[in-house]
Tab-separated table of C-alpha atoms in Angstrom:
chain	number	residue	atom	x	y	z
A	6	ASP	CA	-95.049	-23.485	46.596
A	7	THR	CA	-97.787	-24.823	44.159
A	8	THR	CA	-100.479	-22.481	42.583
A	9	VAL	CA	-102.153	-25.231	41.100
A	10	LYS	CA	-104.757	-26.995	43.844
A	11	GLN	CA	-106.223	-30.062	43.930
A	12	ASN	CA	-108.921	-31.511	45.989
A	13	PRO	CA	-109.070	-33.848	47.881
A	14	ARG	CA	-105.641	-35.340	47.875
A	15	TYR	CA	-107.115	-38.714	49.003
A	16	LYS	CA	-110.262	-40.116	47.680
A	17	LEU	CA	-111.730	-43.441	48.542
A	18	ALA	CA	-114.647	-45.040	46.159
A	19	ARG	CA	-116.625	-47.932	45.836
A	20	VAL	CA	-116.419	-49.488	42.598
A	21	GLY	CA	-119.645	-48.845	40.339
A	22	LYS	CA	-119.997	-45.645	41.949
A	23	PRO	CA	-118.522	-41.834	40.785
A	24	VAL	CA	-116.068	-39.941	41.015
A	25	ASN	CA	-115.537	-36.622	41.048
A	26	LEU	CA	-112.144	-34.784	41.079
A	27	ILE	CA	-110.971	-31.030	41.939
A	28	CYS	CA	-108.624	-28.635	40.363
A	29	SER	CA	-108.055	-25.130	40.881
A	30	GLN	CA	-105.353	-22.513	39.254
A	31	THR	CA	-104.403	-18.959	40.049
A	32	MET	CA	-101.824	-18.164	37.522
A	33	ASN	CA	-104.512	-17.355	34.478
A	34	HIS	CA	-103.387	-20.315	32.352
A	35	ASP	CA	-105.667	-20.790	29.318
A	36	THR	CA	-104.613	-24.278	29.088
A	37	MET	CA	-105.349	-27.254	31.505
A	38	TYR	CA	-104.400	-31.019	31.535
A	39	TRP	CA	-105.224	-34.342	33.668
A	40	TYR	CA	-102.783	-37.065	33.901
A	41	GLN	CA	-103.178	-40.281	35.042
A	42	LYS	CA	-100.230	-41.920	36.731
A	43	LYS	CA	-100.367	-45.548	38.410
A	44	PRO	CA	-96.743	-47.152	40.186
A	45	ASN	CA	-94.151	-47.839	38.110
A	46	GLN	CA	-95.669	-46.079	35.642
A	47	ALA	CA	-95.260	-42.784	33.533
A	48	PRO	CA	-97.818	-40.312	34.015
A	49	LYS	CA	-100.538	-40.956	30.966
A	50	LEU	CA	-101.861	-38.038	29.369
A	51	LEU	CA	-105.634	-37.896	29.918
A	52	LEU	CA	-107.230	-34.999	28.439
A	53	PHE	CA	-106.830	-30.942	28.505
A	54	TYR	CA	-109.078	-28.095	28.178
A	55	TYR	CA	-107.778	-25.174	26.096
A	56	ASP	CA	-110.315	-22.483	27.095
A	57	LYS	CA	-113.822	-24.129	26.918
A	58	ILE	CA	-112.508	-26.458	24.412
A	59	LEU	CA	-111.711	-30.006	25.612
A	60	ASN	CA	-109.521	-32.795	24.194
A	61	ARG	CA	-109.291	-35.863	25.307
A	62	GLU	CA	-106.887	-38.814	24.173
A	63	ALA	CA	-108.322	-41.101	21.940
A	64	ASP	CA	-107.689	-44.262	24.203
A	65	THR	CA	-109.662	-42.214	27.191
A	66	PHE	CA	-112.488	-40.884	25.287
A	67	GLU	CA	-115.327	-42.604	26.514
A	68	LYS	CA	-113.388	-43.192	30.339
A	69	PHE	CA	-113.016	-39.825	31.740
A	70	GLN	CA	-115.396	-36.760	31.311
A	71	SER	CA	-114.353	-33.157	31.912
A	72	SER	CA	-115.549	-29.725	32.872
A	73	ARG	CA	-114.190	-26.226	32.823
A	74	PRO	CA	-116.882	-24.076	34.347
A	75	ASN	CA	-114.621	-21.275	34.382
A	76	ASN	CA	-110.983	-20.420	33.764
A	77	SER	CA	-109.690	-21.216	37.001
A	78	PHE	CA	-110.979	-24.623	37.810
A	79	CYS	CA	-111.192	-28.021	35.901
A	80	SER	CA	-112.932	-31.437	37.179
A	81	LEU	CA	-112.420	-35.037	36.224
A	82	TYR	CA	-114.807	-37.067	36.385
A	83	ILE	CA	-115.877	-40.891	36.517
A	84	GLY	CA	-119.150	-41.770	35.845
A	85	SER	CA	-118.739	-45.588	37.114
A	86	ALA	CA	-115.303	-46.257	38.791
A	87	GLY	CA	-113.799	-49.676	38.304
A	88	LEU	CA	-110.884	-51.358	40.593
A	89	GLU	CA	-108.219	-50.283	37.117
A	90	TYR	CA	-108.632	-46.063	38.055
A	91	SER	CA	-106.811	-46.704	41.454
A	92	ALA	CA	-103.924	-44.292	40.811
A	93	MET	CA	-102.313	-41.089	41.120
A	94	TYR	CA	-104.274	-38.088	39.273
A	95	LEU	CA	-102.695	-35.169	38.400
A	96	CYS	CA	-103.659	-31.762	37.253
A	97	ALA	CA	-101.353	-29.069	35.438
A	98	SER	CA	-101.570	-25.773	34.050
A	99	SER	CA	-99.571	-24.081	31.087
A	100	LYS	CA	-99.876	-21.119	28.903
A	101	TYR	CA	-100.678	-21.733	25.556
A	102	SER	CA	-97.537	-22.383	23.286
A	103	GLN	CA	-95.519	-22.012	26.672
A	104	ASN	CA	-94.488	-25.907	26.427
A	105	THR	CA	-93.877	-25.797	30.469
A	106	LEU	CA	-96.388	-27.300	33.253
A	107	TYR	CA	-97.239	-26.858	36.526
A	108	PHE	CA	-98.958	-29.047	38.509
A	109	GLY	CA	-100.521	-29.628	41.234
A	110	ALA	CA	-99.402	-32.147	44.222
A	111	GLY	CA	-102.324	-34.852	42.741
A	112	THR	CA	-105.146	-36.792	44.447
A	113	ARG	CA	-105.257	-40.245	44.975
A	114	LEU	CA	-108.098	-42.192	44.099
A	115	SER	CA	-108.278	-45.805	45.398
A	116	VAL	CA	-111.325	-48.040	44.164
A	117	LEU	CA	-112.454	-50.909	46.482
B	155	THR	CA	-95.287	-42.214	18.509
B	156	GLN	CA	-93.452	-40.468	20.680
B	157	THR	CA	-91.650	-42.600	23.346
B	158	VAL	CA	-89.326	-41.764	26.100
B	159	SER	CA	-87.053	-44.412	27.808
B	160	GLN	CA	-85.271	-43.949	31.941
B	161	SER	CA	-83.414	-46.615	31.981
B	162	ASP	CA	-82.460	-46.823	35.721
B	163	ALA	CA	-85.677	-46.796	38.217
B	164	HIS	CA	-83.439	-46.281	41.024
B	165	VAL	CA	-80.192	-44.431	41.386
B	166	THR	CA	-78.738	-44.007	44.932
B	167	VAL	CA	-75.358	-41.612	45.605
B	168	PHE	CA	-73.654	-40.427	48.444
B	169	GLU	CA	-74.306	-36.656	49.190
B	170	GLY	CA	-71.132	-34.645	47.414
B	171	ASP	CA	-70.958	-37.220	44.798
B	172	SER	CA	-71.627	-36.261	40.944
B	173	VAL	CA	-75.187	-37.746	39.242
B	174	GLU	CA	-76.433	-38.778	35.694
B	175	LEU	CA	-79.458	-39.132	34.989
B	176	ARG	CA	-80.314	-41.200	31.800
B	177	CYS	CA	-83.375	-40.231	29.296
B	178	ASN	CA	-83.258	-41.281	25.793
B	179	TYR	CA	-86.449	-40.941	23.543
B	180	SER	CA	-87.662	-41.903	20.210
B	181	TYR	CA	-89.027	-39.412	18.087
B	182	GLY	CA	-87.894	-37.839	14.652
B	183	GLY	CA	-89.124	-34.573	14.477
B	184	SER	CA	-88.872	-31.275	16.338
B	185	ILE	CA	-89.415	-31.542	19.981
B	186	TYR	CA	-88.955	-29.491	22.799
B	187	LEU	CA	-86.911	-31.884	25.954
B	188	SER	CA	-87.440	-31.224	29.419
B	189	TRP	CA	-87.009	-32.456	32.993
B	190	TYR	CA	-89.410	-32.144	36.150
B	191	ILE	CA	-88.683	-33.233	39.171
B	192	GLN	CA	-91.068	-34.564	42.261
B	193	HIS	CA	-90.454	-34.681	45.795
B	194	HIS	CA	-92.221	-37.173	47.973
B	195	GLY	CA	-95.922	-35.746	48.352
B	196	ARG	CA	-95.446	-32.863	46.294
B	197	GLY	CA	-96.195	-32.058	42.283
B	198	LEU	CA	-94.155	-32.210	39.714
B	199	GLN	CA	-91.461	-29.095	39.060
B	200	PHE	CA	-90.052	-27.775	35.842
B	201	LEU	CA	-86.250	-27.883	35.554
B	202	LEU	CA	-85.380	-27.152	32.638
B	203	LYS	CA	-85.898	-27.970	28.338
B	204	TYR	CA	-83.920	-27.987	25.283
B	205	TYR	CA	-85.666	-27.227	22.273
B	206	SER	CA	-82.352	-25.607	19.765
B	207	GLY	CA	-79.101	-23.953	20.196
B	208	ASN	CA	-76.666	-25.033	23.029
B	209	PRO	CA	-76.867	-28.630	23.528
B	210	VAL	CA	-76.170	-28.171	27.499
B	211	VAL	CA	-79.030	-26.212	29.271
B	212	GLN	CA	-78.891	-24.916	32.645
B	213	GLY	CA	-81.519	-25.642	35.320
B	214	VAL	CA	-82.281	-24.579	38.635
B	215	ASN	CA	-80.392	-25.735	41.731
B	216	GLY	CA	-77.184	-26.554	39.800
B	217	PHE	CA	-78.960	-29.554	37.219
B	218	GLU	CA	-77.926	-29.318	33.627
B	219	ALA	CA	-78.731	-31.637	30.761
B	220	GLU	CA	-77.157	-32.307	27.552
B	221	PHE	CA	-78.956	-33.029	24.182
B	222	SER	CA	-77.616	-35.648	21.461
B	223	LYS	CA	-78.900	-36.027	18.655
B	224	SER	CA	-76.985	-38.754	17.288
B	225	ASP	CA	-77.524	-40.678	20.596
B	226	SER	CA	-81.559	-39.529	21.159
B	227	SER	CA	-80.447	-38.626	24.248
B	228	PHE	CA	-81.407	-35.795	26.787
B	229	HIS	CA	-79.152	-36.565	30.345
B	230	LEU	CA	-79.022	-34.737	32.919
B	231	ARG	CA	-76.608	-34.322	35.347
B	232	LYS	CA	-75.201	-32.235	38.844
B	233	ALA	CA	-71.892	-32.234	39.708
B	234	SER	CA	-72.591	-32.282	43.727
B	235	VAL	CA	-75.688	-33.820	44.633
B	236	HIS	CA	-77.515	-32.615	48.519
B	237	TRP	CA	-79.505	-34.692	50.007
B	238	SER	CA	-82.533	-32.611	49.177
B	239	ASP	CA	-82.228	-33.396	45.767
B	240	SER	CA	-83.622	-36.747	46.663
B	241	ALA	CA	-86.746	-37.331	44.615
B	242	VAL	CA	-88.228	-38.860	41.477
B	243	TYR	CA	-86.824	-37.408	38.127
B	244	PHE	CA	-89.286	-37.464	34.973
B	245	CYS	CA	-87.667	-36.720	31.563
B	246	ALA	CA	-90.567	-35.264	29.053
B	247	VAL	CA	-91.095	-34.901	24.921
B	248	SER	CA	-93.338	-32.873	23.668
B	249	LEU	CA	-94.230	-31.973	19.326
B	250	ALA	CA	-92.715	-28.287	18.337
B	251	SER	CA	-95.243	-28.157	16.036
B	252	SER	CA	-97.825	-28.707	19.215
B	253	SER	CA	-98.905	-25.160	20.827
B	254	PHE	CA	-100.157	-27.158	23.583
B	255	SER	CA	-97.800	-28.534	26.094
B	256	LYS	CA	-98.531	-32.278	25.596
B	257	LEU	CA	-95.716	-34.074	27.367
B	258	VAL	CA	-94.850	-37.708	26.990
B	259	PHE	CA	-93.291	-39.001	30.378
B	260	GLY	CA	-90.634	-41.157	30.614
B	261	GLN	CA	-91.348	-43.613	33.873
B	262	GLY	CA	-89.238	-41.742	36.010
B	263	THR	CA	-85.730	-42.354	37.939
B	264	SER	CA	-86.140	-42.060	41.645
B	265	LEU	CA	-82.832	-40.480	43.045
B	266	SER	CA	-81.725	-41.103	46.813
B	267	VAL	CA	-79.036	-39.194	47.932
B	268	VAL	CA	-77.412	-40.770	51.389
B	269	PRO	CA	-75.630	-38.355	53.971
């Protein structure tokens, strides 16, 4: 059983509306990641938090926001959803320098 | 830039057969190589990883992978598959110089095991 939980499992959003996805982990991991996965494509790293420091990948810099109010929780925020945001969003966590990720089951976002 | 290529999108085998899922990477530095499995409706789960030493690494449930520097490959194998091995398998690479697990994944190979 996974100890990384993602809510909701499915999310429907309107174009132009905000979207907020939630992730939690109970392993006291210091690093949490968000990946985007589209059909027939590799999971793509969007951003990650090490402790309270947010690191965003260069090509996703202004498209996604995130917050981490405490060690266990991390959110992914889209300010204005576009059709291109329809994808599976995968949250993962790890211990610093362990190089092994623990994934949640994902949230499937459909933007209409 | 690191890249990972999984040449087979889909592989179908009979239960009890052996299987090899291929992974080739492009990166010249020191890296970690790993495999993850994703069953339908579940999150990706770690199978095994390689950094140095014995090029054949053992994972869970009878899986093993072999690193080849000359071929830039890290193929995953299993001698006798079970129907429960049906899943999507992802190969991934990350820089050993980074303390963060910024994995770069391949597109995945969907394995179907037929009874």
